[in-house]
DNA sequence: TAGGGTATAAACATCA
DNA sequence: CTGATGTTTATACCCT
């Protein structure tokens, strides 16, 4: 029957997003034994993704990725996720890569130091020239030094290119020529902080005086402006060789071109979609030739270009700094957790860096039925086929049979936001037990209904529709559903014409969670930052994204179905919260239509289920979930005339 | 260790 | 009588 219902039912995915928010706290790996692995995997995975994202960004900023420049469309969060998820590396691989990266950064830093000195010297000389009159000889010297800069720059960029290529080879970066799926350039643009963009304008307009009047202040200003917290001593300059294609240094241009544009002779990191990508320029260039012309004329080696390069350098440095920090964190996490995780386990558990974050519905879609009956593989979900050799730690859990799942990690191991977003589709197709309590699911089902009320059978249907897992063991989970409906006071049975329906009494939530944040717009942020399950995202992805002015929600709203869902879910949650904050009267039973003769057969007075408590906007509060809400549920039947005829 | 929360199982009642 | 729907109790496990 349920199979039938499931297969024939019409999905209503538009409202399901909000479920996962609510239920998130209840998220837990229903494993019956404690498992450090999932913890390790999830957090480390996110950290790893952060490092990866930073690497990508870093390359975007520092190494022109020609292909990336060709696709100026806005990168979608999904694509970002793609970027983040595509590459699955073993910790060992990761370590090697990190070491490589660090070595490279070291080299780069040394070069930067060199540039800094050279630059200061150059500025000093320029100053002297201004005061003492221009001497052709010195000018030549300057030019020679600039030439040296260029060469050094080239070396550095070559190093980066090599590293990039090596990364690509190892699968860490998947920037493939002609792969429009990963338009990175917009990402890079999006990452430029707004202040930085402002800075570009300032530089563009006021560069000359700054650069000429103070040989040291200008760079400092730039530094402090765009890098608020990083070492301001770094005034080194990366000069784009292309900025120097104005003649005297043209000899280097082909060399560089050959580096990154062999395959795409007309692609240029500073040129994309007919627009000059020089920071702050965006001049329209019909073709590549005109672009080159523009480049040579407008972005020649002068003070302005120098200053702009400096700014770009700061951007790169900032990213490098962040990358280094995140790498460090990741290393520490891996080291720490690896040691820990191997301790309690009998068998050394491979690090599951492929967390559920990487779950894609593709796997489940591919063969949902072919999956072994694993009712107990909670959040160690069925891993997508795409995982390949990566290690999965289902850790013998999926053979335990239909045992009771324990949400041991309920408050400790948050599912990442990516999980939230992906869960919806994932659980729809994969027979993975959703890490949510029955009560939460029931509540969600009811709240998603147009009338905010469902019959028992409709609740059943919702379960089977939304979760492939509930296509099995119907007797078990249906019994549980009924049990929960009866047990929890927040579920109110009302009789209408058609029969009995179940509603959710949101008032009970309010009673229970007086500390709930009321509809404060900033709540979204708070929820994100403070809620346990959002922590990983904040700490890692969001940090790396938001700090670079990638507005999570803006991005989400740009079309990513997953993050978009999250955003909308939170919005929805907020709305629901507001709705029900001022709705002590109106919407205690949301779907209650006036015409329905409401006969709450069973008035349960105290909300008991903590799951319910996380009603709208209880994200934060639920994180501090205290189990003291469940008192006085009255088991004793109040003889309310139960007119269940 | 106790208490609370949840899942699971099952007995029982009611009703169409 | 049977199946669906509810209610209640018992038990186990996990977490705080």
XYZ file of C-alpha atoms (C1' of nucleotides) in Angstrom:
677
model
C 0.000 0.000 0.000
C 2.611 2.475 0.935
C 4.709 1.697 -1.959
C 1.697 2.395 -3.958
C 0.969 5.598 -2.276
C 4.478 6.684 -2.591
C 4.861 6.049 -6.186
C 1.647 7.592 -7.169
C 1.634 10.519 -4.925
C 2.184 13.961 -6.165
C 5.088 15.620 -4.571
C 4.756 18.954 -2.987
C 8.253 20.023 -2.601
C 7.524 23.657 -2.263
C 6.850 23.517 1.369
C 9.149 20.884 2.489
C 12.111 23.059 2.838
C 11.154 24.363 6.153
C 10.978 20.979 7.590
C 14.599 20.447 7.747
C 15.272 23.532 9.642
C 12.982 22.642 12.351
C 14.076 19.177 12.523
C 17.584 19.916 12.437
C 18.236 19.758 16.005
C 16.842 16.450 16.151
C 19.249 15.576 13.647
C 21.319 12.891 14.930
C 22.931 9.884 13.808
C 20.582 7.304 15.018
C 23.450 5.073 15.525
C 23.139 3.052 18.557
C 26.713 3.468 19.380
C 28.678 6.582 19.709
C 30.656 7.346 16.696
C 33.351 9.827 16.500
C 33.633 9.228 12.859
C 30.616 11.108 11.749
C 31.700 13.996 13.816
C 35.040 13.890 12.341
C 33.773 13.536 8.914
C 31.274 16.288 8.955
C 33.309 18.944 10.540
C 36.459 18.040 8.850
C 34.712 17.791 5.611
C 33.432 21.263 5.932
C 36.773 22.524 6.895
C 38.221 20.758 3.977
C 35.720 22.344 1.751
C 36.619 25.670 3.133
C 40.199 25.135 2.327
C 39.219 24.041 -1.069
C 37.042 27.024 -1.596
C 39.777 29.257 -0.436
C 42.157 27.610 -2.748
C 39.834 28.154 -5.579
C 39.353 31.714 -4.652
C 42.992 32.234 -4.200
C 43.687 30.990 -7.605
C 41.011 33.072 -8.999
C 42.561 36.096 -7.553
C 46.146 35.369 -8.003
C 46.321 33.106 -10.948
C 44.310 33.999 -13.903
C 42.336 31.017 -14.853
C 41.584 31.681 -18.372
C 38.589 29.509 -18.633
C 37.089 30.918 -15.584
C 37.220 34.302 -17.070
C 35.165 33.258 -19.956
C 32.022 32.667 -18.053
C 30.957 35.733 -16.258
C 27.609 34.415 -15.300
C 26.853 34.450 -11.702
C 27.987 31.357 -10.032
C 25.248 29.569 -8.325
C 25.625 28.100 -4.916
C 25.003 24.805 -6.457
C 27.938 25.273 -8.621
C 29.864 26.312 -5.621
C 28.847 23.159 -3.954
C 29.845 21.367 -7.006
C 33.200 22.870 -6.716
C 33.380 21.949 -3.152
C 32.075 18.512 -3.497
C 33.500 17.340 -6.656
C 36.843 16.590 -5.356
C 37.114 13.941 -2.848
C 40.462 13.341 -1.465
C 41.776 11.126 1.106
C 43.266 12.849 4.086
C 46.631 11.787 2.931
C 46.134 13.365 -0.410
C 44.817 16.401 1.220
C 47.783 16.600 3.451
C 50.145 16.375 0.584
C 48.293 19.050 -1.212
C 48.253 21.233 1.760
C 51.932 20.870 2.153
C 52.433 21.711 -1.433
C 50.254 24.672 -1.087
C 52.042 25.843 1.963
C 55.374 25.457 0.308
C 54.126 27.430 -2.547
C 52.816 30.093 -0.326
C 56.125 30.250 1.375
C 57.812 30.823 -1.885
C 55.304 33.367 -2.771
C 55.822 35.167 0.463
C 59.495 35.308 -0.102
C 58.885 36.718 -3.486
C 56.514 39.195 -2.062
C 59.072 40.282 0.411
C 61.420 40.800 -2.396
C 58.879 42.768 -4.305
C 58.153 44.832 -1.346
C 61.716 45.839 -0.995
C 62.039 46.460 -4.621
C 58.935 48.441 -4.682
C 59.987 50.609 -1.836
C 63.265 51.187 -3.458
C 61.567 52.033 -6.633
C 59.267 54.460 -5.024
C 62.132 56.040 -3.278
C 63.872 56.469 -6.525
C 60.829 57.867 -8.124
C 60.596 60.353 -5.371
C 64.152 61.298 -5.800
C 63.579 61.755 -9.433
C 60.795 64.118 -8.813
C 62.873 66.175 -6.518
C 66.099 66.094 -8.401
C 64.819 66.162 -11.858
C 64.489 63.356 -14.196
C 67.558 61.669 -15.320
C 67.343 59.314 -18.181
C 69.846 57.082 -16.646
C 67.837 56.596 -13.528
C 64.774 56.089 -15.526
C 66.458 53.319 -17.245
C 67.442 51.905 -13.946
C 63.897 52.063 -12.866
C 62.819 50.338 -15.957
C 65.345 47.672 -15.363
C 64.062 47.143 -11.911
C 60.569 46.987 -13.150
C 61.707 44.422 -15.554
C 63.076 42.475 -12.683
C 59.753 42.758 -10.971
C 58.037 41.415 -13.937
C 60.325 38.514 -14.120
C 59.894 37.722 -10.545
C 56.227 38.022 -10.989
C 56.319 35.673 -13.810
C 58.173 33.183 -11.787
C 55.726 33.447 -9.040
C 52.822 33.083 -11.303
C 54.426 30.197 -12.963
C 54.749 28.585 -9.628
C 51.150 29.166 -8.999
C 50.263 27.901 -12.367
C 52.207 24.808 -11.777
C 50.577 24.308 -8.510
C 47.248 24.876 -10.052
C 47.971 22.376 -12.706
C 49.155 19.947 -10.159
C 46.002 20.450 -8.245
C 44.017 19.912 -11.317
C 45.870 16.796 -12.053
C 45.191 15.497 -8.645
C 41.625 16.309 -8.920
C 41.564 18.979 -6.351
C 40.639 21.582 -8.805
C 38.413 20.840 -11.631
C 38.782 23.869 -13.676
C 38.607 22.386 -17.046
C 38.995 24.344 -20.159
C 35.721 24.650 -21.809
C 33.827 23.605 -18.784
C 31.276 26.268 -18.297
C 29.853 24.556 -15.318
C 32.285 26.290 -13.091
C 32.258 29.917 -13.804
C 34.703 31.057 -11.292
C 35.275 34.547 -12.305
C 31.994 35.817 -11.006
C 32.773 34.104 -7.845
C 35.927 36.027 -7.629
C 34.082 39.186 -8.265
C 31.591 38.355 -5.708
C 34.272 37.834 -3.220
C 35.704 41.217 -3.496
C 34.508 43.037 -0.474
C 32.539 46.058 -1.155
C 35.068 48.214 0.524
C 37.553 46.845 -1.817
C 35.522 47.795 -4.774
C 35.165 51.165 -3.293
C 38.845 51.167 -2.962
C 39.244 50.463 -6.580
C 37.417 53.583 -7.368
C 39.436 55.580 -4.965
C 42.563 54.216 -6.421
C 41.392 54.921 -9.853
C 40.748 58.505 -9.078
C 43.222 59.516 -6.462
C 46.064 57.250 -7.161
C 48.437 59.713 -8.580
C 48.728 62.004 -5.677
C 48.911 59.230 -3.244
C 51.526 57.369 -5.046
C 53.688 60.311 -5.685
C 53.387 62.185 -2.495
C 54.089 59.470 -0.092
C 56.219 56.631 -0.971
C 55.078 54.549 1.889
C 51.735 55.770 2.921
C 49.864 54.932 -0.117
C 50.507 51.332 0.164
C 49.784 51.366 3.791
C 46.532 53.005 3.194
C 45.635 50.424 0.746
C 46.577 47.759 3.081
C 44.644 49.022 5.970
C 41.719 49.737 3.849
C 41.227 46.469 2.222
C 42.727 44.206 4.764
C 41.370 45.217 8.013
C 42.992 42.654 10.150
C 45.871 41.338 8.263
C 49.419 42.327 8.437
C 49.715 45.732 6.962
C 53.360 45.323 6.427
C 52.750 43.486 3.259
C 52.991 46.126 0.703
C 54.331 43.893 -1.882
C 53.053 44.220 -5.300
C 52.053 41.781 -7.851
C 52.083 43.380 -11.136
C 50.218 41.763 -13.785
C 52.526 41.271 -16.682
C 49.822 42.346 -18.926
C 49.874 45.680 -17.374
C 53.269 46.049 -18.754
C 52.608 45.195 -22.276
C 53.028 48.785 -23.144
C 56.134 48.249 -25.026
C 59.197 48.090 -22.969
C 58.259 44.877 -21.305
C 56.391 43.320 -24.048
C 58.955 40.651 -24.352
C 57.472 38.963 -21.346
C 53.995 38.960 -22.459
C 54.180 36.079 -24.840
C 55.822 34.007 -22.229
C 53.036 34.500 -19.872
C 50.473 34.113 -22.495
C 51.920 30.844 -23.323
C 51.390 29.803 -19.813
C 47.755 30.116 -19.495
C 46.470 30.714 -22.913
C 47.993 28.129 -24.994
C 44.773 26.458 -25.653
C 42.767 29.594 -25.810
C 44.832 32.133 -27.526
C 42.057 34.637 -27.289
C 41.254 34.044 -23.732
C 42.797 36.295 -21.261
C 42.391 36.432 -17.569
C 41.656 40.076 -17.867
C 39.267 39.670 -20.666
C 35.970 38.014 -20.614
C 32.667 38.413 -22.379
C 33.845 41.417 -24.184
C 34.698 43.231 -21.053
C 37.988 44.142 -19.607
C 38.330 42.417 -16.341
C 40.867 44.703 -14.963
C 39.641 45.488 -11.537
C 37.470 48.502 -11.630
C 37.618 48.838 -15.344
C 34.972 46.819 -17.094
C 35.586 48.586 -20.313
C 33.831 47.017 -23.215
C 36.140 45.596 -25.796
C 34.635 44.243 -28.887
C 37.249 41.711 -29.617
C 40.428 40.454 -28.243
C 42.515 42.811 -30.274
C 40.732 45.819 -29.039
C 41.066 44.436 -25.614
C 44.781 44.165 -25.975
C 44.837 47.652 -27.257
C 42.798 48.799 -24.366
C 44.990 46.929 -21.997
C 48.079 48.530 -23.300
C 46.678 51.968 -23.336
C 44.593 52.052 -20.228
C 46.412 49.673 -18.008
C 49.942 50.412 -18.794
C 52.544 50.337 -16.148
C 51.855 53.450 -14.261
C 51.026 54.483 -10.783
C 47.456 53.666 -11.107
C 48.025 50.209 -12.366
C 50.594 49.742 -9.721
C 48.209 50.759 -7.041
C 45.531 48.571 -8.419
C 47.864 45.701 -8.539
C 48.726 46.385 -5.016
C 45.158 46.181 -4.059
C 44.788 42.987 -5.917
C 47.785 41.766 -4.131
C 46.123 42.525 -0.871
C 43.129 40.624 -1.944
C 45.227 37.663 -2.742
C 47.098 37.967 0.446
C 43.987 38.150 2.405
C 42.760 35.051 0.776
C 46.028 33.379 1.354
C 45.907 34.345 4.930
C 42.498 32.955 5.272
C 43.439 29.888 3.433
C 46.403 29.375 5.646
C 44.291 29.766 8.712
C 41.729 27.363 7.492
C 44.343 24.919 6.504
C 45.796 25.135 9.898
C 42.459 24.519 11.401
C 41.834 21.656 9.151
C 45.138 20.145 9.982
C 44.480 20.484 13.634
C 41.056 19.031 13.258
C 42.268 16.138 11.283
C 45.104 15.456 13.580
C 42.966 15.716 16.603
C 40.074 13.752 15.358
C 42.059 11.166 13.656
C 43.796 10.289 16.856
C 40.609 10.318 18.716
C 38.587 8.406 16.274
C 40.896 5.517 16.106
C 40.894 5.066 19.797
C 37.492 3.746 20.634
C 36.978 1.845 17.516
C 37.959 -1.687 17.214
C 38.761 -1.395 13.603
C 40.588 1.644 12.432
C 38.007 3.692 10.781
C 38.938 5.339 7.625
C 38.259 8.961 7.774
C 35.001 9.622 6.293
C 35.661 12.835 4.642
C 32.819 12.153 2.405
C 30.201 13.318 4.682
C 26.619 13.523 3.939
C 27.365 16.867 2.540
C 28.411 15.150 -0.527
C 25.251 13.293 -0.801
C 23.523 13.765 -3.965
C 20.249 12.495 -4.901
C 21.717 11.086 -7.954
C 22.830 8.109 -6.065
C 19.537 7.387 -4.612
C 17.794 8.124 -7.802
C 20.032 5.801 -9.543
C 18.965 2.860 -7.552
C 16.853 3.594 -4.600
C 15.462 0.195 -4.541
C 18.663 -1.521 -5.117
C 19.937 -0.245 -1.893
C 20.106 -2.744 0.809
C 17.486 -2.539 3.346
C 19.258 -0.304 5.687
C 16.774 1.202 7.973
C 19.455 1.973 10.401
C 21.820 3.907 8.302
C 20.832 7.193 9.617
C 23.162 9.950 8.776
C 25.792 7.761 7.453
C 23.737 7.758 4.419
C 23.979 5.803 1.353
C 26.796 7.247 -0.439
C 26.477 8.356 -3.933
C 28.066 6.279 -6.528
C 30.151 9.206 -7.390
C 32.174 8.726 -4.327
C 34.269 6.167 -5.947
C 37.068 4.957 -3.814
C 36.412 7.302 -1.044
C 35.829 5.721 2.226
C 32.472 5.527 3.711
C 31.933 4.757 7.264
C 28.683 3.137 7.439
C 30.443 1.188 10.067
C 28.493 -1.936 10.229
C 25.432 -0.050 11.108
C 23.425 -0.954 8.159
C 23.353 -4.565 8.965
C 21.935 -4.178 12.363
C 18.464 -4.411 11.151
C 15.488 -2.370 12.103
C 16.783 -1.481 15.432
C 15.945 1.607 17.246
C 17.941 4.509 16.130
C 19.448 6.649 18.665
C 19.844 10.237 18.030
C 22.925 10.337 20.021
C 24.373 13.228 18.219
C 21.309 15.206 18.329
C 22.838 18.285 19.683
C 26.406 17.587 18.974
C 26.724 16.636 15.428
C 24.793 19.055 13.465
C 24.118 18.331 9.961
C 25.542 20.910 7.801
C 23.415 23.407 6.061
C 24.226 21.726 2.896
C 22.636 18.742 4.404
C 19.532 20.607 5.118
C 19.328 21.758 1.667
C 20.043 18.466 0.183
C 18.155 16.390 2.596
C 14.879 17.132 1.115
C 15.609 15.605 -2.175
C 17.901 13.100 -0.745
C 15.530 11.580 1.708
C 12.883 11.568 -0.837
C 14.776 9.103 -2.830
C 17.214 7.428 -0.607
C 16.147 4.971 1.934
C 17.944 6.703 4.636
C 16.280 7.261 7.843
C 15.788 10.943 8.339
C 17.471 12.121 11.453
C 14.380 13.774 12.695
C 12.010 12.754 15.341
C 8.620 11.524 14.518
C 7.095 14.445 16.261
C 9.055 16.852 14.180
C 8.127 15.123 11.036
C 4.517 15.014 11.934
C 4.509 18.623 12.784
C 6.190 19.487 9.569
C 3.770 17.470 7.613
C 0.891 19.223 9.187
C 2.358 22.661 8.824
C 3.083 22.074 5.233
C -0.426 21.247 4.448
C -2.472 24.072 3.029
C -4.966 23.820 5.787
C -2.403 23.138 8.431
C -4.241 20.043 9.254
C -3.984 16.508 8.135
C -5.708 13.309 8.685
C -3.723 10.474 9.938
C -3.685 8.929 6.577
C -2.484 12.127 5.033
C 0.307 12.203 7.501
C 1.167 8.732 6.503
C 1.183 9.762 2.927
C 3.395 12.656 3.636
C 5.857 10.395 5.310
C 6.002 8.042 2.444
C 6.080 10.819 -0.019
C 8.843 12.731 1.561
C 10.960 9.928 2.833
C 11.759 6.864 0.976
C 12.714 5.335 4.214
C 9.137 5.234 5.321
C 8.169 3.099 2.504
C 9.258 0.253 4.598
C 8.251 -1.040 7.925
C 4.984 0.688 7.711
C 3.589 -0.970 10.731
C 6.431 0.213 12.830
C 6.574 3.808 11.893
C 2.864 4.216 11.585
C 2.486 2.998 15.030
C 5.090 5.464 16.050
C 3.269 8.222 14.301
C 0.078 7.426 16.052
C 1.926 7.105 19.265
C 3.448 10.500 18.852
C 0.221 12.101 17.875
C -1.395 10.882 20.970
C 1.469 11.469 23.240
C 2.464 14.961 22.396
C 0.228 17.699 23.554
C 1.043 19.886 20.684
C -0.827 17.655 18.356
C -4.433 18.464 18.565
C -7.037 16.266 17.138
C -9.949 18.144 15.767
C -13.099 16.857 14.288
C -14.491 18.381 11.234
C -17.049 17.336 8.792
C -14.840 14.915 7.049
C -13.658 13.327 10.203
C -10.771 13.795 12.494
C -7.769 15.765 11.497
C -4.638 16.575 13.336
C -3.300 20.033 13.836
C -0.337 21.505 15.538
C -0.848 23.787 18.424
C 1.800 26.368 17.986
C 0.789 28.148 21.111
C 2.262 25.355 22.996
C 5.493 26.126 21.432
C 5.332 29.617 22.625
C 4.526 28.569 26.085
C 7.351 26.284 26.106
C 9.880 28.503 24.571
C 9.338 31.911 25.973
C 12.879 32.797 25.185
C 12.245 32.478 21.585
C 13.474 35.271 19.558
C 10.714 37.231 18.125
C 10.666 38.265 14.562
C 13.900 40.058 14.432
C 15.372 40.242 11.000
C 18.776 39.816 12.432
C 17.567 36.579 13.723
C 18.519 34.968 10.549
C 22.070 35.759 11.199
C 21.813 34.738 14.762
C 20.218 31.560 13.880
C 22.894 30.866 11.484
C 25.705 31.741 13.683
C 24.457 30.434 16.903
C 22.639 27.398 15.970
C 24.575 24.324 16.469
C 24.004 22.783 13.182
C 24.861 25.883 11.401
C 28.144 26.143 13.120
C 30.122 24.254 10.601
C 28.836 26.310 7.837
C 29.606 29.437 9.661
C 32.944 28.396 10.756
C 34.002 27.280 7.436
C 32.055 27.831 4.345
C 30.213 30.795 5.466
C 33.322 32.287 6.836
C 35.052 31.880 3.619
C 32.116 33.025 1.652
C 30.618 35.733 3.698
C 33.877 37.241 4.622
C 34.416 37.732 1.013
C 31.120 39.369 0.532
C 29.431 36.378 -0.834
C 26.104 36.906 0.691
C 24.871 33.535 1.541
C 21.294 34.311 1.134
C 21.731 36.451 -1.823
C 23.632 33.716 -3.383
C 21.086 31.259 -2.349
C 18.377 33.230 -3.856
C 20.199 33.286 -7.075
C 18.915 30.008 -8.009
C 20.500 27.316 -6.053
C 17.735 25.009 -5.137
C 19.483 23.793 -2.095
C 20.737 26.863 -0.435
C 17.786 28.619 -1.768
C 15.669 26.229 0.074
C 17.558 26.878 3.170
C 17.118 30.542 2.827
C 13.506 30.278 2.053
C 13.147 27.822 4.806
C 14.559 30.215 7.270
C 12.422 32.913 5.896
C 9.512 30.661 6.203
C 10.441 29.856 9.662
C 10.662 33.468 10.490
C 7.339 34.120 8.980
C 5.869 31.291 10.815
C 7.320 32.601 13.949
C 5.961 36.032 13.532
C 2.781 34.559 12.506
C 2.527 32.644 15.582
C 3.971 35.134 17.947
C 1.056 37.401 17.444
C -1.180 34.553 16.897
C -1.938 33.310 20.278
C -5.439 33.605 19.225
C -5.634 33.204 15.605
C -3.538 30.407 14.516
C -3.093 28.097 17.336
C -4.496 25.710 14.899
C -3.258 27.157 11.738
C -5.503 25.485 9.378
C -8.571 25.860 11.342
C -11.133 27.093 9.025
C -14.036 28.879 10.548
C -16.542 26.540 9.191
C -15.073 23.653 10.913
C -16.747 22.854 14.092
C -13.679 22.368 16.073
C -13.898 19.802 18.673
C -10.577 19.260 20.166
C -11.222 15.912 21.441
C -8.166 15.800 23.443
C -6.796 18.987 24.808
C -3.272 18.419 25.771
C -2.126 21.192 27.907
C 1.546 20.965 28.085
C 3.723 20.672 25.138
C 6.073 17.970 25.824
C 7.953 17.139 22.864
C 11.050 19.190 22.683
C 11.008 18.631 19.056
C 7.898 20.589 18.768
C 9.472 23.266 20.709
C 11.592 24.228 17.888
C 8.821 25.824 16.233
C 9.397 28.815 14.166
C 12.432 30.745 15.094
C 13.406 28.461 17.762
C 16.552 27.670 16.033
C 18.686 29.340 18.548
C 16.783 28.337 21.518
C 16.572 24.829 20.487
C 20.230 24.733 20.221
C 20.247 25.281 23.914
C 17.619 22.784 24.160
C 16.880 21.982 27.703
C 14.903 18.929 28.361
C 12.878 20.441 31.084
C 9.908 21.201 29.026
C 8.388 17.924 29.147
C 7.003 17.969 32.565
C 3.441 17.574 33.343
C 2.126 15.949 30.361
C -0.910 14.479 31.773
C -1.215 10.967 30.936
C -4.355 10.723 32.845
C -7.116 11.067 30.463
C -9.170 14.060 30.926
C -12.626 12.932 30.248
C -13.260 15.500 27.688
C -16.177 14.132 25.945
C -14.523 12.502 23.128
C -17.082 12.706 20.511
C -15.230 10.570 18.181
C -18.285 9.065 16.970
C 23.202 7.653 38.534
C 18.792 9.810 37.797
C 15.753 11.975 34.903
C 14.096 13.201 30.498
C 13.397 12.376 25.567
C 12.698 9.311 21.929
C 11.909 4.982 19.459
C 9.826 0.702 19.325
C 6.532 -2.699 20.454
C 2.337 -4.034 21.944
C -2.127 -4.217 24.251
C -6.411 -2.281 24.156
C -10.437 0.551 22.738
C -13.388 2.580 19.365
C -15.501 2.981 15.071
C -16.750 2.498 10.098
C -15.081 -9.501 11.822
C -11.650 -6.528 10.010
C -8.948 -2.687 9.420
C -8.056 2.022 10.599
C -7.528 5.069 14.180
C -6.259 6.415 18.965
C -4.631 5.728 23.598
C -1.755 3.918 26.825
C 1.914 1.231 28.791
C 6.343 -0.911 28.808
C 10.960 -1.121 27.578
C 15.391 0.180 25.755
C 18.627 3.468 24.559
C 20.784 7.857 24.666
C 21.887 12.348 26.520
C 22.381 15.806 30.060
